[in-house]
């Protein structure tokens, strides 16, 4: 089974410094480019400690970054990053790990 993670998951598990545990799951662990930009790039700019940690986890290929082939249709309340997560989950037949407010 593959897994696609959203920003909330990365931030919460990053703050707890337990993302290495995700590597124990069988299958690919995926985030979208939008989630990477939102959590890691912007987090590093703000000097958020979990952003540096998450970036290291990605550099160690525990979690990989992927761009969806296409996006689901626009729905009220969904950001592009949320749409990427849902699209990737559908494309990769993954367990969806996202939390929509």
mmCIF file of C-alpha atoms in Angstrom, residues 27-90:
data_model
loop_
_atom_site.group_PDB
_atom_site.id
_atom_site.type_symbol
_atom_site.label_atom_id
_atom_site.label_comp_id
_atom_site.label_asym_id
_atom_site.label_seq_id
_atom_site.Cartn_x
_atom_site.Cartn_y
_atom_site.Cartn_z
ATOM 1 C CA UNK A 27 4.962 1.008 0.035
ATOM 2 C CA UNK A 28 5.764 4.514 -1.124
ATOM 3 C CA UNK A 29 5.315 7.493 1.184
ATOM 4 C CA UNK A 30 4.451 10.507 -0.968
ATOM 5 C CA UNK A 31 3.887 14.238 -0.677
ATOM 6 C CA UNK A 32 3.035 16.646 -3.460
ATOM 7 C CA UNK A 33 5.219 19.512 -4.657
ATOM 8 C CA UNK A 34 2.645 21.932 -3.262
ATOM 9 C CA UNK A 35 2.844 20.355 0.184
ATOM 10 C CA UNK A 36 6.655 20.459 0.034
ATOM 11 C CA UNK A 37 6.589 24.151 -0.879
ATOM 12 C CA UNK A 38 3.976 24.970 1.759
ATOM 13 C CA UNK A 39 5.566 23.056 4.643
ATOM 14 C CA UNK A 40 9.283 22.821 3.931
ATOM 15 C CA UNK A 41 10.274 25.785 1.764
ATOM 16 C CA UNK A 42 8.090 28.302 3.588
ATOM 17 C CA UNK A 43 8.932 26.681 6.934
ATOM 18 C CA UNK A 44 12.657 27.022 6.296
ATOM 19 C CA UNK A 45 12.143 30.681 5.391
ATOM 20 C CA UNK A 46 10.402 31.119 8.775
ATOM 21 C CA UNK A 47 13.141 29.062 10.470
ATOM 22 C CA UNK A 48 10.654 26.446 11.722
ATOM 23 C CA UNK A 49 12.689 23.587 13.213
ATOM 24 C CA UNK A 50 10.336 20.894 11.910
ATOM 25 C CA UNK A 51 10.828 22.165 8.335
ATOM 26 C CA UNK A 52 14.558 21.425 8.492
ATOM 27 C CA UNK A 53 13.817 18.001 9.982
ATOM 28 C CA UNK A 54 11.202 17.195 7.302
ATOM 29 C CA UNK A 55 13.601 18.321 4.570
ATOM 30 C CA UNK A 56 16.195 15.887 5.926
ATOM 31 C CA UNK A 57 13.643 13.054 5.942
ATOM 32 C CA UNK A 58 12.898 13.814 2.290
ATOM 33 C CA UNK A 59 16.608 13.979 1.404
ATOM 34 C CA UNK A 60 16.944 10.508 2.973
ATOM 35 C CA UNK A 61 14.126 9.325 0.649
ATOM 36 C CA UNK A 62 11.865 8.193 3.488
ATOM 37 C CA UNK A 63 9.200 10.381 1.872
ATOM 38 C CA UNK A 64 9.258 11.250 -1.826
ATOM 39 C CA UNK A 65 7.873 14.276 -3.679
ATOM 40 C CA UNK A 66 5.604 13.734 -6.652
ATOM 41 C CA UNK A 67 3.574 15.913 -8.953
ATOM 42 C CA UNK A 68 0.096 14.645 -9.882
ATOM 43 C CA UNK A 69 -0.596 13.993 -13.553
ATOM 44 C CA UNK A 70 -3.842 15.930 -13.264
ATOM 45 C CA UNK A 71 -5.804 17.678 -10.530
ATOM 46 C CA UNK A 72 -9.274 16.843 -9.319
ATOM 47 C CA UNK A 73 -11.832 19.509 -10.070
ATOM 48 C CA UNK A 74 -11.824 22.674 -8.017
ATOM 49 C CA UNK A 75 -14.065 22.451 -4.965
ATOM 50 C CA UNK A 76 -14.900 25.205 -2.479
ATOM 51 C CA UNK A 77 -12.514 25.205 0.469
ATOM 52 C CA UNK A 78 -9.822 23.069 -1.159
ATOM 53 C CA UNK A 79 -6.415 24.606 -1.793
ATOM 54 C CA UNK A 80 -4.307 23.530 -4.758
ATOM 55 C CA UNK A 81 -2.106 21.589 -2.319
ATOM 56 C CA UNK A 82 -5.188 19.739 -0.984
ATOM 57 C CA UNK A 83 -6.267 18.961 -4.537
ATOM 58 C CA UNK A 84 -2.762 17.637 -5.270
ATOM 59 C CA UNK A 85 -2.926 15.318 -2.242
ATOM 60 C CA UNK A 86 -6.292 13.902 -3.257
ATOM 61 C CA UNK A 87 -5.231 13.575 -6.901
ATOM 62 C CA UNK A 88 -2.004 11.757 -5.986
ATOM 63 C CA UNK A 89 -3.882 9.425 -3.656
ATOM 64 C CA UNK A 90 -6.257 8.497 -6.464
#
